[in-house]
Coordinates of C-alpha atoms in Angstrom, one line a residue:
M12 CA 0.0 0.0 0.0
A13 CA 1.3 3.4 -1.0
R14 CA 2.3 5.8 1.8
S15 CA 0.7 9.2 2.0
P16 CA 2.9 12.3 1.5
S17 CA 2.3 13.3 5.1
S18 CA 3.5 10.1 6.6
P19 CA 7.0 11.4 7.5
K20 CA 5.3 14.2 9.6
A21 CA 2.9 11.7 11.2
A22 CA 5.8 9.4 12.1
A23 CA 7.6 12.3 13.7
L24 CA 4.5 13.2 15.7
L25 CA 4.2 9.6 16.8
L26 CA 7.8 9.7 18.0
L27 CA 7.3 12.9 19.9
L28 CA 3.9 12.0 21.4
P29 CA 5.3 9.6 24.1
L30 CA 7.9 12.2 25.1
L31 CA 5.2 14.9 25.5
L32 CA 2.9 12.5 27.4
C33 CA 5.8 11.5 29.7
A34 CA 6.6 15.2 30.4
G35 CA 3.0 16.0 31.1
T36 CA 2.6 12.9 33.2
A37 CA 5.7 13.8 35.2
T38 CA 4.4 17.3 35.8
L39 CA 1.0 16.1 36.8
A40 CA 2.5 13.2 38.9
Q41 CA 4.6 15.6 41.1
P42 CA 2.3 18.1 42.7
L43 CA 3.4 19.8 45.9
S44 CA 3.5 17.0 48.5
S45 CA 0.9 17.2 51.2
S46 CA 3.6 17.4 53.9
Q47 CA 5.1 20.5 52.3
A48 CA 1.7 22.1 51.8
K49 CA 0.9 21.5 55.5
A50 CA 4.3 23.0 56.4
L51 CA 3.3 26.2 54.6
L52 CA 0.0 26.4 56.4
R53 CA 1.7 25.8 59.7
V54 CA 4.1 28.6 58.9
R55 CA 1.0 30.8 58.4
R56 CA -0.4 29.8 61.7
L57 CA 2.9 30.3 63.6
L58 CA 3.2 33.8 62.2
G59 CA -0.2 34.8 63.5
Y60 CA -2.1 34.6 60.2
P61 CA -0.5 37.7 58.5
P62 CA -2.5 39.1 55.6
A63 CA 0.4 38.4 53.3
L64 CA -0.1 34.6 53.7
E65 CA -3.9 34.7 53.3
P66 CA -3.7 33.4 49.7
L67 CA -2.3 30.1 51.0
R68 CA -5.6 29.3 52.7
R69 CA -7.6 29.6 49.5
A70 CA -5.1 28.2 47.0
P71 CA -5.5 24.6 45.9
D72 CA -1.9 24.6 44.8
P73 CA 0.5 27.1 46.5
C74 CA 3.0 26.6 43.7
A75 CA 0.5 28.0 41.2
L76 CA 0.0 31.3 43.0
P77 CA 1.1 34.3 40.9
P78 CA 4.1 36.0 42.5
A79 CA 3.3 39.3 44.4
P80 CA 5.4 41.7 46.5
S81 CA 3.9 40.3 49.7
L82 CA 4.0 36.6 48.8
A83 CA 5.9 34.5 46.3
V84 CA 6.2 30.7 46.3
A85 CA 8.4 28.8 43.8
C86 CA 8.4 25.0 43.4
E87 CA 10.4 22.4 41.5
G88 CA 9.9 18.7 41.4
G89 CA 7.1 18.9 43.9
Q90 CA 9.1 20.7 46.5
V91 CA 9.2 24.4 47.7
T92 CA 12.4 26.0 46.5
A93 CA 11.6 29.6 47.3
L94 CA 9.4 31.4 49.9
S95 CA 9.2 35.2 50.1
V96 CA 6.8 36.9 52.6
R97 CA 6.8 40.6 53.3
G98 CA 4.6 41.8 56.2
D99 CA 3.5 45.2 57.3
R100 CA 4.2 45.0 61.0
D101 CA 6.2 48.1 61.7
P102 CA 8.6 48.3 64.7
D103 CA 6.9 49.7 67.8
A104 CA 7.4 49.8 71.6
A105 CA 5.1 46.8 72.1
W106 CA 7.0 44.7 69.6
R107 CA 6.2 41.4 71.4
A108 CA 2.5 42.1 70.8
A109 CA 2.9 41.7 67.0
L110 CA 2.6 37.9 67.4
P111 CA 0.8 35.7 70.0
P112 CA 2.6 35.2 73.3
T113 CA 3.1 31.6 72.4
F114 CA 5.2 32.4 69.3
S115 CA 8.4 30.4 69.1
A116 CA 11.2 31.1 66.7
D117 CA 12.4 27.6 67.3
A118 CA 9.1 26.1 66.2
L119 CA 9.0 28.4 63.1
F120 CA 12.4 27.2 61.8
T121 CA 11.6 23.6 62.8
T122 CA 8.7 23.8 60.4
L123 CA 10.7 25.5 57.7
A124 CA 13.3 22.7 58.0
R125 CA 10.6 20.4 56.5
L126 CA 11.3 22.2 53.2
P127 CA 14.8 20.8 52.5
A128 CA 14.9 22.1 48.9
L129 CA 14.4 25.7 50.1
A130 CA 17.0 27.8 48.3
R131 CA 15.6 31.3 48.9
L132 CA 13.9 32.3 52.1
S133 CA 12.7 35.8 52.9
L134 CA 10.6 36.7 56.0
V135 CA 10.5 40.5 56.3
G136 CA 8.5 42.7 58.6
L137 CA 6.5 39.9 60.2
G138 CA 7.1 40.7 63.8
A139 CA 9.0 37.5 64.5
W140 CA 11.1 37.6 67.7
G141 CA 13.3 35.4 69.8
P142 CA 16.9 34.0 69.3
L143 CA 17.8 32.5 66.0
P144 CA 17.9 28.7 66.4
G145 CA 21.2 27.9 64.6
A146 CA 20.7 24.2 64.7
K147 CA 17.4 24.4 62.8
L148 CA 18.8 26.8 60.3
R149 CA 21.7 24.5 59.6
R150 CA 19.3 21.9 58.3
L151 CA 18.5 24.1 55.3
Q152 CA 21.7 23.2 53.5
A153 CA 20.3 24.3 50.1
L154 CA 19.9 27.9 51.2
Q155 CA 21.4 30.4 48.9
Q156 CA 19.6 33.5 50.0
L157 CA 18.3 34.2 53.6
N158 CA 16.6 37.5 54.5
L159 CA 15.1 38.0 58.0
S160 CA 15.2 41.8 58.1
S161 CA 12.9 44.1 59.9
N162 CA 11.9 41.7 62.6
Y163 CA 12.7 41.5 66.3
F164 CA 15.2 38.6 66.5
Y165 CA 17.6 39.1 69.4
G166 CA 20.6 37.3 70.8
A167 CA 23.8 36.3 69.0
V168 CA 24.2 35.5 65.3
P169 CA 24.4 31.7 65.4
G170 CA 27.7 30.2 64.4
D171 CA 25.7 27.5 62.5
L172 CA 25.1 30.1 59.7
A173 CA 28.8 29.8 58.8
R174 CA 28.1 26.1 57.8
L175 CA 25.5 27.0 55.2
Y176 CA 28.2 26.7 52.5
S177 CA 25.9 27.5 49.6
L178 CA 24.8 30.9 51.0
Q179 CA 25.2 33.8 48.6
S180 CA 23.1 36.5 50.4
L181 CA 22.6 36.9 54.2
V182 CA 20.4 39.9 55.3
L183 CA 19.7 40.2 59.1
S184 CA 19.3 44.0 59.2
R185 CA 16.9 45.9 61.5
N186 CA 16.7 43.3 64.3
R187 CA 18.0 43.3 67.8
L188 CA 20.9 41.0 67.4
N189 CA 23.9 41.5 69.7
G190 CA 27.3 40.1 70.5
S191 CA 30.1 39.0 68.2
V192 CA 29.6 37.9 64.6
P193 CA 31.0 34.4 63.9
S194 CA 33.6 34.1 61.2
L195 CA 32.0 33.9 57.8
A196 CA 35.3 33.6 55.9
G197 CA 34.5 30.0 55.0
L198 CA 31.4 31.0 52.9
Q199 CA 33.2 31.2 49.6
F200 CA 30.0 32.1 47.7
L201 CA 28.7 34.8 50.0
E202 CA 28.4 38.0 48.0
D203 CA 25.9 40.1 50.0
L204 CA 26.1 40.6 53.8
D205 CA 23.8 43.1 55.5
L206 CA 23.9 43.2 59.4
S207 CA 23.0 46.8 59.7
H208 CA 20.8 48.4 62.5
N209 CA 21.5 45.8 65.2
R210 CA 23.7 45.8 68.3
L211 CA 26.5 43.7 67.1
G212 CA 30.2 44.0 68.0
P213 CA 32.8 44.7 69.1
A214 CA 35.0 42.8 66.6
F215 CA 34.8 43.6 62.9
P216 CA 33.3 40.5 61.2
E217 CA 35.5 38.2 59.0
V218 CA 34.1 37.6 55.5
G219 CA 35.2 35.8 52.4
K220 CA 36.8 37.4 49.4
A221 CA 33.7 37.0 47.2
V222 CA 31.8 39.7 49.1
A223 CA 30.5 42.4 46.9
R224 CA 28.1 44.2 49.3
L225 CA 29.1 44.6 53.0
V226 CA 26.7 46.7 55.1
L227 CA 27.4 46.9 58.9
A228 CA 25.9 50.4 59.6
D229 CA 24.6 51.4 63.0
N230 CA 26.1 48.6 65.2
N231 CA 28.7 48.6 68.0
F232 CA 31.8 47.6 66.0
T233 CA 35.0 49.0 67.5
G234 CA 38.7 49.0 66.8
K235 CA 40.4 49.6 63.5
I236 CA 39.2 48.8 60.0
P237 CA 40.9 45.5 59.3
A238 CA 43.6 45.5 56.6
G239 CA 41.9 42.5 55.1
V240 CA 39.1 44.7 53.8
S241 CA 41.6 46.1 51.3
A242 CA 41.9 42.6 49.9
L243 CA 38.2 42.3 49.0
G244 CA 38.7 42.6 45.2
Q245 CA 35.0 42.1 44.4
L246 CA 33.7 44.7 46.9
Q247 CA 31.3 47.2 45.3
Y248 CA 29.4 48.6 48.3
L249 CA 30.7 49.2 51.8
D250 CA 28.8 50.9 54.6
V251 CA 30.2 50.8 58.1
S252 CA 28.7 54.2 59.3
G253 CA 27.4 54.8 62.8
N254 CA 29.8 52.5 64.6
R255 CA 32.8 53.2 66.9
L256 CA 35.6 52.4 64.6
Q257 CA 38.9 54.1 65.4
G258 CA 42.4 54.6 64.1
W259 CA 43.6 55.3 60.6
I260 CA 41.7 54.4 57.4
P261 CA 43.5 52.0 55.2
S262 CA 43.9 54.3 52.1
S263 CA 44.0 51.3 49.8
I264 CA 40.3 50.7 50.4
F265 CA 39.4 53.6 48.2
A266 CA 41.3 52.1 45.3
L267 CA 39.5 48.7 45.2
P268 CA 38.8 48.2 41.5
A269 CA 35.1 47.4 41.8
L270 CA 34.2 49.9 44.6
R271 CA 31.3 52.2 43.8
Y272 CA 30.0 53.3 47.2
I273 CA 31.8 53.7 50.5
N274 CA 30.4 55.2 53.7
L275 CA 32.6 55.5 56.8
S276 CA 30.7 58.4 58.5
R277 CA 29.9 58.7 62.2
N278 CA 32.8 56.8 63.6
R279 CA 36.0 57.9 65.4
L280 CA 38.4 57.4 62.5
A281 CA 41.4 59.7 62.9
G282 CA 44.6 60.8 61.3
Q283 CA 45.4 62.0 57.9
L284 CA 44.6 60.5 54.5
P285 CA 47.9 60.3 52.5
A286 CA 48.2 62.7 49.6
T287 CA 48.9 59.7 47.4
T288 CA 45.5 58.1 48.2
A289 CA 43.8 57.0 44.9
C290 CA 40.2 56.4 44.2
A291 CA 38.8 53.7 41.9
D292 CA 37.4 55.0 38.6
A293 CA 34.0 53.4 39.4
L294 CA 33.8 55.1 42.9
A295 CA 30.7 57.3 42.7
F296 CA 30.0 58.0 46.4
V297 CA 32.4 58.7 49.3
D298 CA 31.2 59.7 52.8
V299 CA 33.8 60.2 55.6
S300 CA 31.9 62.9 57.5
A301 CA 31.7 63.1 61.3
N302 CA 35.0 61.5 62.1
L303 CA 38.3 62.9 63.4
L304 CA 40.3 63.3 60.2
T305 CA 42.9 66.0 59.8
G306 CA 45.3 67.5 57.3
A307 CA 44.5 67.9 53.6
R308 CA 42.1 65.8 51.5
P309 CA 43.5 63.6 48.8
A310 CA 43.1 64.9 45.3
C311 CA 40.3 62.5 44.5
M312 CA 38.2 63.7 47.4
R313 CA 38.5 67.5 47.0
G314 CA 35.1 68.1 45.6
N315 CA 31.9 66.8 44.0
S316 CA 31.6 66.2 40.3
S317 CA 29.0 64.7 38.0
A318 CA 30.8 61.3 38.5
R319 CA 31.5 61.4 42.2
T320 CA 29.9 62.7 45.4
V321 CA 32.2 63.3 48.4
L322 CA 31.0 64.2 51.9
V323 CA 33.6 65.3 54.5
A324 CA 31.7 67.7 56.9
G325 CA 32.3 67.3 60.7
N326 CA 36.1 66.5 60.5
C327 CA 39.1 68.8 60.9
F328 CA 40.3 69.0 57.3
A329 CA 42.3 72.1 56.7
D330 CA 41.1 72.6 53.1
A331 CA 37.3 72.0 53.4
K332 CA 34.2 73.8 54.7
Q333 CA 32.0 72.8 57.6
Q334 CA 34.9 71.5 59.6
R335 CA 35.5 71.5 63.4
A336 CA 38.3 73.2 65.1
S337 CA 41.6 71.4 64.9
T338 CA 41.6 70.8 68.7
Y339 CA 38.5 68.7 68.3
C340 CA 40.5 66.0 66.4
S341 CA 43.7 66.3 68.4
P342 CA 44.7 63.2 70.2
G343 CA 46.9 65.1 72.6
A344 CA 44.4 65.2 75.4
L345 CA 43.8 61.5 75.5
A346 CA 45.1 59.6 78.5
A347 CA 47.8 57.1 77.9
V348 CA 46.5 53.7 76.8
L349 CA 46.9 51.1 79.5
P350 CA 49.2 48.2 78.7
P351 CA 47.4 45.1 77.7
P352 CA 46.9 42.4 80.5
Q353 CA 49.7 40.0 80.5
G354 CA 49.7 36.3 81.4
N355 CA 50.7 35.1 84.8
G356 CA 54.0 34.3 83.3
G357 CA 57.0 32.8 85.1
G358 CA 57.7 29.3 86.0
G359 CA 56.1 26.9 88.4
Q360 CA 54.2 27.9 91.5
G361 CA 55.9 28.0 94.9
R362 CA 55.4 25.0 97.0
G363 CA 55.2 24.6 100.8
K364 CA 54.6 27.1 103.5
G365 CA 57.5 29.3 102.4
G366 CA 56.1 29.8 98.9
E367 CA 52.6 30.6 100.3
I368 CA 54.0 33.0 102.9
G369 CA 56.0 34.7 100.2
M370 CA 53.0 35.1 98.0
I371 CA 50.9 36.5 100.8
L372 CA 53.6 39.0 101.7
A373 CA 54.0 40.0 98.1
I374 CA 50.2 40.6 97.7
A375 CA 50.1 42.6 100.9
G376 CA 53.0 44.7 99.9
S377 CA 51.4 45.3 96.5
V378 CA 48.1 46.4 98.0
V379 CA 49.8 48.8 100.5
G380 CA 52.2 50.1 97.9
G381 CA 49.3 50.7 95.4
A382 CA 47.3 52.5 98.0
L383 CA 50.2 54.8 99.0
L384 CA 50.9 55.5 95.3
I385 CA 47.3 56.4 94.6
A386 CA 47.3 58.7 97.7
L387 CA 50.5 60.4 96.7
V388 CA 49.4 61.0 93.1
M389 CA 46.1 62.4 94.3
V390 CA 47.8 64.8 96.8
V391 CA 50.2 66.1 94.1
V392 CA 47.5 66.6 91.5
L393 CA 45.0 68.3 93.9
R394 CA 47.7 70.6 95.2
R395 CA 48.6 71.6 91.7
A396 CA 45.0 72.2 90.8
R397 CA 44.4 74.5 93.8
M398 CA 47.5 76.5 92.9
Q399 CA 46.3 76.9 89.3
H400 CA 42.7 77.8 90.2
P401 CA 42.6 79.8 93.5
E402 CA 39.8 81.9 92.1
V403 CA 37.1 79.2 92.7
S404 CA 33.9 81.1 93.5
V405 CA 30.7 80.3 95.3
L406 CA 27.6 78.9 93.6
P407 CA 25.8 81.8 91.9
K408 CA 22.4 82.8 93.2
S409 CA 19.2 82.4 91.2
P410 CA 18.6 85.2 88.7
A411 CA 15.3 85.7 90.6
A412 CA 17.3 87.1 93.5
T413 CA 20.3 88.6 91.6
P414 CA 20.1 90.3 88.2
A415 CA 22.2 88.7 85.5
K416 CA 25.5 90.5 84.7
K417 CA 27.6 90.5 81.6
A418 CA 31.3 89.6 81.9
D419 CA 33.9 88.8 79.3
G420 CA 31.4 88.5 76.6
W421 CA 29.2 86.0 78.5
K422 CA 25.5 86.5 78.3
A423 CA 23.1 84.9 80.8
P424 CA 20.1 83.1 79.2
A425 CA 16.8 84.8 80.0
K426 CA 15.2 81.8 81.7
A427 CA 18.3 80.2 83.3
T428 CA 18.2 79.6 87.0
Q429 CA 21.8 78.3 87.2
K430 CA 24.8 78.6 84.9
I431 CA 27.8 76.3 84.7
I432 CA 31.0 78.3 85.1
T433 CA 34.0 76.8 83.3
P434 CA 37.6 77.4 84.4
A435 CA 39.2 80.6 83.2
D436 CA 41.9 78.6 81.5
K437 CA 40.4 77.6 78.2
R438 CA 42.9 74.8 77.9
H439 CA 40.9 72.7 80.4
A440 CA 37.7 73.2 78.5
S441 CA 39.2 72.1 75.2
Q442 CA 40.8 69.1 76.9
A443 CA 37.5 68.1 78.4
A444 CA 35.8 68.5 75.0
R445 CA 38.4 66.3 73.3
V446 CA 38.3 63.6 75.9
N447 CA 34.5 63.6 76.0
T448 CA 34.2 63.3 72.3
L449 CA 36.6 60.4 71.9
E450 CA 35.9 58.4 75.1
V451 CA 32.4 59.0 76.4
P452 CA 29.0 58.1 74.8
A453 CA 27.0 61.1 73.6
Y454 CA 24.5 62.7 76.0
R455 CA 20.9 62.8 75.0
V456 CA 17.4 63.1 76.4
Y457 CA 15.4 59.8 76.4
T458 CA 11.7 59.2 76.1
L459 CA 9.8 57.2 78.7
E460 CA 9.2 54.6 76.1
E461 CA 12.9 54.2 75.5
V462 CA 13.6 53.9 79.2
K463 CA 10.9 51.2 79.5
E464 CA 12.3 49.3 76.6
A465 CA 15.8 49.4 78.0
T466 CA 14.6 48.0 81.3
D467 CA 12.0 45.6 79.9
N468 CA 9.3 47.8 81.3
F469 CA 11.1 48.0 84.7
S470 CA 11.2 44.2 85.0
S471 CA 11.9 42.8 88.5
S472 CA 14.7 40.7 86.9
N473 CA 16.5 43.9 86.1
L474 CA 16.1 45.5 89.5
I475 CA 19.4 45.9 91.3
K476 CA 18.4 47.7 94.5
T477 CA 15.7 49.9 95.9
S478 CA 15.4 52.6 98.5
P479 CA 12.5 54.9 99.7
H480 CA 13.2 57.4 96.9
A481 CA 14.9 55.5 94.1
Q482 CA 15.2 52.2 92.3
H483 CA 18.2 51.1 90.3
Y484 CA 17.8 48.9 87.2
N485 CA 20.1 47.2 84.7
G486 CA 19.2 48.1 81.2
Q487 CA 20.2 47.7 77.6
L488 CA 19.8 50.4 74.9
Q489 CA 18.8 49.8 71.3
D490 CA 22.5 50.0 70.2
G491 CA 23.3 47.1 72.6
S492 CA 25.0 49.3 75.3
R493 CA 24.6 48.2 78.8
V494 CA 23.4 50.9 81.1
L495 CA 22.2 51.6 84.7
V496 CA 18.9 53.4 85.1
R497 CA 18.1 55.2 88.3
C498 CA 14.4 56.0 88.9
L499 CA 14.2 58.9 91.3
R500 CA 11.0 60.0 93.0
L501 CA 11.3 63.7 93.7
K502 CA 10.2 64.8 97.1
P503 CA 9.8 67.7 97.5
K504 CA 8.8 68.1 93.9
Y505 CA 10.8 70.3 91.6
S506 CA 9.8 72.3 88.5
P507 CA 10.8 70.8 85.2
Q508 CA 12.6 74.1 84.3
N509 CA 15.0 73.7 87.3
L510 CA 15.6 70.1 86.5
V511 CA 16.4 70.8 82.8
Q512 CA 18.8 73.5 83.9
Y513 CA 20.4 71.0 86.3
M514 CA 20.6 68.4 83.6
E515 CA 22.6 70.9 81.5
I516 CA 25.2 70.9 84.3
I517 CA 25.1 67.2 84.6
S518 CA 25.7 66.8 80.9
K519 CA 29.0 68.6 81.2
L520 CA 30.4 66.1 83.7
R521 CA 31.8 63.9 81.0
H522 CA 35.3 62.4 81.4
R523 CA 36.8 59.0 80.5
H524 CA 37.6 58.5 84.2
L525 CA 34.1 59.1 85.5
V526 CA 31.1 56.7 85.4
C527 CA 29.2 59.3 83.4
I528 CA 25.5 59.9 83.1
I529 CA 24.7 59.7 79.4
G530 CA 21.1 60.8 79.4
H531 CA 18.0 61.5 81.4
C532 CA 14.2 61.5 81.2
I533 CA 12.0 63.8 83.2
L534 CA 8.4 62.7 84.0
S535 CA 5.9 65.4 84.9
D536 CA 3.1 65.0 87.3
Q537 CA -0.1 63.9 85.6
E538 CA -2.3 66.3 87.6
N539 CA 0.1 69.3 87.4
P540 CA 2.3 69.3 84.3
N541 CA 4.3 72.2 85.7
I542 CA 5.7 69.9 88.5
A543 CA 8.2 67.1 87.9
S544 CA 7.3 64.0 89.8
S545 CA 10.3 61.8 88.9
V546 CA 13.5 61.7 86.8
Y547 CA 15.3 58.8 85.2
L548 CA 19.1 59.0 85.0
I549 CA 20.8 56.7 82.5
S550 CA 24.5 56.1 83.2
E551 CA 27.3 53.9 81.9
S552 CA 27.5 50.3 83.2
V553 CA 31.0 49.3 84.3
T554 CA 30.9 45.6 85.0
N555 CA 34.6 44.7 85.4
G556 CA 34.7 45.1 89.2
S557 CA 36.2 47.6 91.5
L558 CA 39.9 48.5 92.0
R559 CA 39.8 46.8 95.4
S560 CA 38.6 43.5 93.8
H561 CA 41.4 43.6 91.3
L562 CA 44.0 44.2 94.0
T563 CA 42.7 41.7 96.6
E564 CA 40.7 39.0 94.9
W565 CA 43.8 37.5 93.3
R566 CA 42.3 34.0 93.2
K567 CA 39.3 35.2 91.0
R568 CA 41.0 37.8 88.8
E569 CA 44.3 38.3 87.1
M570 CA 46.4 40.5 89.3
L571 CA 47.2 43.9 88.0
K572 CA 50.8 44.6 87.0
W573 CA 52.6 47.7 88.3
P574 CA 52.2 49.7 85.0
Q575 CA 48.5 49.0 85.2
R576 CA 48.2 50.1 88.8
V577 CA 50.1 53.3 88.0
S578 CA 47.8 54.0 85.1
A579 CA 44.7 53.4 87.3
A580 CA 46.0 55.8 89.9
I581 CA 46.8 58.5 87.3
G582 CA 43.3 58.0 85.9
V583 CA 41.7 58.5 89.3
A584 CA 43.7 61.7 89.8
R585 CA 42.6 63.0 86.4
G586 CA 39.0 62.3 87.2
I587 CA 39.3 64.2 90.5
Q588 CA 41.0 67.1 88.9
F589 CA 38.2 67.3 86.3
L590 CA 35.5 67.3 89.0
H591 CA 37.3 70.1 90.8
N592 CA 37.8 72.3 87.8
V593 CA 34.9 71.7 85.4
T594 CA 32.5 73.9 87.5
A595 CA 32.8 76.7 90.0
P596 CA 32.6 75.6 92.8
G597 CA 33.9 72.2 91.8
I598 CA 32.3 68.9 92.7
V599 CA 33.7 68.2 96.1
N600 CA 32.8 66.4 99.4
N601 CA 32.8 63.0 97.7
D602 CA 33.0 59.7 99.5
L603 CA 36.0 58.6 97.5
N604 CA 37.3 55.1 98.4
I605 CA 38.7 52.2 96.6
E606 CA 35.3 50.5 96.3
N607 CA 34.0 53.5 94.3
I608 CA 36.8 53.2 91.7
L609 CA 35.7 50.8 89.0
L610 CA 37.7 49.4 86.1
D611 CA 36.3 48.8 82.7
K612 CA 37.3 46.0 80.3
T613 CA 40.4 48.0 79.2
L614 CA 41.3 48.5 82.9
T615 CA 40.6 52.2 82.6
S616 CA 39.7 53.5 86.1
K617 CA 36.4 55.3 86.5
I618 CA 35.1 57.1 89.6
N619 CA 31.6 56.1 90.6
D620 CA 29.1 57.7 93.0
F621 CA 30.6 61.2 92.9
N622 CA 28.4 63.9 94.6
L623 CA 25.6 65.2 92.5
P624 CA 23.5 67.8 94.3
V625 CA 20.0 68.6 93.1
I626 CA 19.7 72.4 92.7
S627 CA 16.2 73.8 93.4
T628 CA 14.7 77.2 94.1
S629 CA 12.5 77.5 97.1
K630 CA 9.5 79.9 97.5
N631 CA 11.6 82.6 99.1
G632 CA 14.1 82.5 96.2
K633 CA 17.0 80.8 98.1
V634 CA 19.0 78.2 96.5
S635 CA 19.2 74.8 98.3
S636 CA 20.5 71.4 97.4
N637 CA 19.7 67.8 98.3
D638 CA 21.9 64.9 97.5
W639 CA 20.5 62.1 95.3

């Protein structure tokens, strides 16, 4: 029988038909497994049924949902490979109320671990809180992109993230994470790392050489910018603004070949940028403002152009506008850096009674010698201060009783009730300003909501001690800083105007050798807004023990070496000199003893519990004071 002319095409179709049927059968035969569909619904329930996940409830097949900005699900081979959810739960003071009290981050990631093929996971703005469970995250070995930004996760960044070897993008910004960042140098494919707006620090994180975008803004990173950053040849975007970085800027960073954006602003970076500093051709934005840079700017940073924007305000550059005085950036006023703690050193320990007696005598001699040295330094410094400033005057009266006078160009504010009087020698004022800027946190006024958040709404677990007129709480600010909060009930009650004026004086008592008050919050009486009912004082938290404990508790702590003891004594003397000279009259009549001298983690001595009188004006116009 003769073949028809179309038989070759028919034969081809017959050959292709089984392949098409097999492909269609494979697609139809691998719908999303019921376990994974249930896992998605469980995620919805654990997250408190956010509107973004509402389509999951109605969809017969989640994989068939059209992608949207609030929800996108991708599947392959019957498994979820991508899940992106963007909520609308904005940060607020009652952040735990965004989800049910029974919410558990551990349960959430346990459920997500049932999606082993998940390569892209994004949960943004959903109000999730709690510590990140590293062991559960580590089960998602297929993860290439992880975005948990704009939530309320707290605690440490789990070290298990460094074992997600396929990770290319890690975004944990705008949470409440704190502590050190584990080394991520082993993630050879990591290109995007964003840890901004947390409380992380102090060590600068280690990253792999594939990183192209590194964002660490608004954290607590300290120390120098590591030289290894200059070896990140793929780096295009670098933002470390709003930290506490110090030291010189490695000038080779600006010449990284792929670099387009660099922001080093709002740190404590100091020194000069070499005139030979070169900028990469692709570099379009440079921000080094609000640091302590001096000298002249390199040629590639001397102005803006259509190809490059350069911001340098708030430094001490000699050839730029909007700069601070050169004394602001001078390191001359800084106290000497204490030598680093050394090991116990030496050979074996002494044995027998002779060795023990010798050790006891050595310790006793060290304590006595240290006390005598501290006393001698204090006497010398105080005598010198009195010789330099014999003109210390009495506390000025309230303007209500004595009209304000002009002297040496000084003008009294119209509504001021007290005025801080600085020493006649301007050198002390400039020294104080420099030390304050470089060593002491900035002073600011806090809101009641911020105080409540820092103390977990005055939780009893944070209460340290209480008295008839005050309570003392441990606290933690949003930037991760540990603080002490004193809640003072005012009796008799004071006017907010007097308290504000007094706080202006308190804000000047800033020195690296004082446990400084870094802010306050005044609460007015509900029935009479013109009367202050209480005030909250926020001060530094120094948790490394007192000088006495470091000298006597030799079994619990590493004993101080003589250079460290001398540095501590000099620091105490400088703190006392500052208290005696910063105002007229100086802050005196303090109960200064070895228990009130604290040491921070760098063994810098800080005077605690120095006398702070409350200045108030009585009905007859007389000035009185009461100790807090």
